[in-house]
């Protein structure tokens, strides 16, 4: 098999928000040509690997990525052409060494990640394997629960409605990814009808979820539960809820969580009590970034209050960075990490971050960014790493659905070997399962949910 890198060719393309991003083609001696594109966040953690932007105000308001593109085409290509694409770890290490900075600021994490992913995809093609199997081996057979962000707030909705950034539905009671995606889309459309009936806007935010002007951060939970029921499903047992308040975005003065939609400021203790009440009253299985990235003491309070009950995922606080995750594990301040390739900047380090979490009994939740492309790498990555759950936006808009569609393709490719993670996806088993048992059988989807 001929897997020598013969060329790396980068270019500037647009992401889903109309901002420039990096795309890389990797060519191999055997004739393979593979492509990868880099996503970009809006509510970023301060310790993320550095995305290199040109800063030239005459192009894209300074957001151009021509320097990162140039780094791929010249210095990175110069270093990697002639190497075997299957040597992923060595290739990633070579780029890290070439960059030499703490946070990939010199070459740009966007340049480095584009190459890292294109090389992996090329190696998979040269090996004649689907990407998930090349990365995960023959044991990679478990499909994740898709967490579909159907209601957007915070910075992803220009602070027009909820302070919390993401309200996600998790069809954990489905029997397959295909069914989960179907249920998700049905609930999404039901939510649109619920919002319309209440005279609320059905315009969407950056990740394709609706962005209505709600009156509180709890109201979206009620609207979503109504939508789940209108779709003929049971909130909790069939479709649970996950939230990402992205609270660093409304943390102020190093002390207060400012809930603008409710016109009040809470300290960490009050914020934890607020979440505890939400978890008590709604079928929430997972809470991401409940506390701000600089509020480690608040995280500790949150983990003490809710860490045995639900999955508490750290995003901005850990930035997919093994060194920071190790500190979090040591201080016992959460029980899961969010995994975003571009927060750390190479595939190898992303795998290391995931392993570290799993080795310590923590969960790993793979994620897209709010600025995306149609690249579906994270769908394959999630199956390969067997993390059991993924979030990649609404079941609408091309750059979001491409990941869900890829999961369905993978499931079909695995045939009878495919298993759906379901409620087993979480580091803390969902507890609400029995509350609504009396409803069983009263809706069209009851049969598949009960026969599992
Ligand atoms: P981002 O948001 O991609 O805009 O950073 C996603 C998240 O906070 O999980
Ligand atoms: Zn987040």
Coordinates of N, CA and C and ligand atoms in Angstrom, one line a residue, residues 43 156 165-166 168 207 243-247 288-289 313-316 338 340 343 367-369 391, ligand 2:
X43 N -18.1 30.9 21.3 CA -17.9 31.1 22.8 C -16.7 30.2 23.2
X156 N -24.9 32.6 20.7 CA -25.3 32.0 19.4 C -26.6 32.6 18.9
X165 N -26.9 28.9 26.3 CA -26.6 28.8 24.9 C -27.3 27.7 24.1
X166 N -27.3 26.5 24.7 CA -27.8 25.4 24.0 C -28.8 24.5 24.8
X168 N -30.5 20.9 24.2 CA -30.3 19.8 23.3 C -31.3 18.7 23.6
X207 N -26.4 27.4 15.3 CA -26.3 25.9 15.2 C -27.6 25.3 14.7
X243 N -28.2 20.4 28.5 CA -28.1 21.9 28.3 C -26.6 22.3 28.4
X244 N -26.3 23.3 27.6 CA -25.0 23.9 27.7 C -25.2 25.4 27.9
X245 N -25.2 25.8 29.1 CA -25.4 27.3 29.4 C -24.2 28.1 28.8
X246 N -23.1 27.5 28.7 CA -21.9 28.2 28.3 C -21.7 29.4 29.2
X247 N -21.7 29.1 30.5 CA -21.8 30.2 31.5 C -20.7 31.1 31.6
X288 N -23.5 20.9 30.6 CA -22.2 21.3 30.1 C -21.9 22.7 30.5
X289 N -20.7 23.0 31.0 CA -20.3 24.4 31.3 C -21.4 25.1 32.2
X313 N -20.2 18.1 32.2 CA -19.2 18.2 31.2 C -18.5 19.5 31.2
X314 N -17.2 19.5 31.2 CA -16.4 20.7 31.1 C -15.9 21.0 29.7
X315 N -16.3 22.2 29.2 CA -15.9 22.6 27.9 C -14.8 23.7 28.0
X316 N -15.3 25.0 28.2 CA -14.3 26.1 28.2 C -13.2 25.9 29.3
X338 N -15.7 17.8 27.4 CA -16.1 18.0 26.0 C -14.9 17.9 25.2
X340 N -13.3 18.7 21.6 CA -13.3 19.5 20.4 C -11.9 19.5 19.7
X343 N -9.9 22.8 19.7 CA -9.5 23.4 20.9 C -8.0 23.0 21.3
X367 N -17.8 17.1 20.2 CA -18.6 18.2 19.8 C -18.1 18.9 18.5
X368 N -19.0 19.4 17.8 CA -18.8 20.3 16.7 C -18.4 21.7 17.2
X369 N -18.3 22.7 16.3 CA -18.2 24.1 16.8 C -19.4 24.9 16.2
X391 N -22.5 15.9 20.1 CA -23.4 17.0 19.9 C -22.9 17.7 18.6
Ligands
LIG2 ZN1 -19.9 24.4 25.4

